[in-house]
Amino acid sequence: QKEVEQNSGPLSVPEGAIASLNCTYSDRGSQSFFWYRQYSGKSPELIMSIYSNGDKEDGRFTAQLNKASQYVSLLIRDSQPSDSATYLCAVIENAGNMLTFGGGTRLMVKP
Amino acid sequence: AAGVIQSPRHLIKEKRETATLKCYPIPRHDTVYWYQQGPGQDPQFLISFYEKMQSDKGSIPDRFSAQQFSDYHSELNMSSLELGDSALYFCASSSKDGGGTDTQYFGPGTRLTVL
């Protein structure tokens, strides 16, 4: 079992809709959670970080964290075709400061 | 704002050759991380340095070594290259701020192709 898991997708949503991306993790000691966006052949680009239970909003993006359920999600409102990319969930686990990534979810926003 | 710089951006090597990848962190960042991303895979952590000392070690082959220099730039040295080493190599940097949690910012990557 992977330590961080995501549905690989593709997740297809129409332009203007809400895209919901989910991630689960196994290490209960994990404290830091990140969402990165990665276009094909490019580097991961930080979208959001979240450390406390609840919601964190930044523009069209909302990250949600539930440590009891070991679950973190990303909502993208008013999805645009330019949002089409792979979204990587990343966790800093209890030991060390390295990022452990989920497999990524490919999002396709159709005009 | 200044970002992480990596060089070279592309590198082609033959099997059994050596390669050196360079990373220049964001100014005032003191921690550097190296990740390897194979085709269709997510990034895998290799090694990290904080204040020029190795801080964490991941799935880095013994054929690879790395260090961080006094100006905080880092180099990843890869020897006896194998076909399976063909991948994107990312460097990320962070700063240990007062909160103690490190947000990592990635460089553009080096695409290594081993023939």
mmCIF file of C-alpha atoms in Angstrom, chain A residues 2 32 34 36 38 41-44 46 49 51 88 92 95-99 101-104, chain B residues 33 35 37 42-45 56-57 88 90 96 100-109 111:
data_model
loop_
_atom_site.group_PDB
_atom_site.id
_atom_site.type_symbol
_atom_site.label_atom_id
_atom_site.label_comp_id
_atom_site.label_asym_id
_atom_site.label_seq_id
_atom_site.Cartn_x
_atom_site.Cartn_y
_atom_site.Cartn_z
ATOM 1 C CA LYS A 2 1.319 3.390 -0.986
ATOM 2 C CA SER A 32 2.253 19.168 6.436
ATOM 3 C CA PHE A 34 0.692 20.272 -0.138
ATOM 4 C CA TYR A 36 1.223 20.813 -6.590
ATOM 5 C CA GLN A 38 2.394 19.659 -12.882
ATOM 6 C CA GLY A 41 7.371 17.613 -18.811
ATOM 7 C CA LYS A 42 7.413 20.567 -16.417
ATOM 8 C CA SER A 43 8.222 20.904 -12.749
ATOM 9 C CA PRO A 44 5.700 20.713 -9.893
ATOM 10 C CA LEU A 46 2.951 24.785 -5.590
ATOM 11 C CA SER A 49 -0.219 24.174 1.614
ATOM 12 C CA TYR A 51 -1.369 22.205 8.104
ATOM 13 C CA LEU A 88 0.066 15.968 -7.040
ATOM 14 C CA ILE A 92 5.676 15.548 4.869
ATOM 15 C CA ALA A 95 10.160 11.480 10.024
ATOM 16 C CA GLY A 96 12.206 13.855 7.904
ATOM 17 C CA ASN A 97 11.302 16.812 5.719
ATOM 18 C CA MET A 98 11.055 15.111 2.364
ATOM 19 C CA LEU A 99 7.866 15.127 0.326
ATOM 20 C CA PHE A 101 3.838 12.165 -3.317
ATOM 21 C CA GLY A 102 0.663 10.407 -4.295
ATOM 22 C CA GLY A 103 0.551 9.131 -7.833
ATOM 23 C CA GLY A 104 -1.164 12.287 -9.068
ATOM 24 C CA TYR B 33 16.223 18.525 -1.969
ATOM 25 C CA TYR B 35 13.955 14.254 -6.577
ATOM 26 C CA GLN B 37 10.810 11.477 -11.691
ATOM 27 C CA ASP B 42 5.564 10.795 -9.383
ATOM 28 C CA PRO B 43 8.734 12.384 -7.999
ATOM 29 C CA GLN B 44 10.790 10.188 -5.689
ATOM 30 C CA PHE B 45 12.959 11.746 -3.004
ATOM 31 C CA ASP B 56 17.663 13.065 4.870
ATOM 32 C CA LYS B 57 18.407 10.225 2.498
ATOM 33 C CA LEU B 88 13.672 14.174 -14.884
ATOM 34 C CA PHE B 90 14.256 18.097 -9.860
ATOM 35 C CA LYS B 96 13.358 26.833 7.770
ATOM 36 C CA GLY B 100 9.460 25.020 11.223
ATOM 37 C CA THR B 101 7.497 23.659 8.266
ATOM 38 C CA ASP B 102 9.297 23.736 4.948
ATOM 39 C CA THR B 103 7.437 24.641 1.798
ATOM 40 C CA GLN B 104 9.446 23.312 -1.104
ATOM 41 C CA TYR B 105 9.737 25.177 -4.399
ATOM 42 C CA PHE B 106 10.866 23.207 -7.402
ATOM 43 C CA GLY B 107 13.327 24.115 -10.103
ATOM 44 C CA PRO B 108 12.634 23.507 -13.800
ATOM 45 C CA GLY B 109 14.425 20.165 -13.750
ATOM 46 C CA ARG B 111 16.081 15.900 -18.269
#
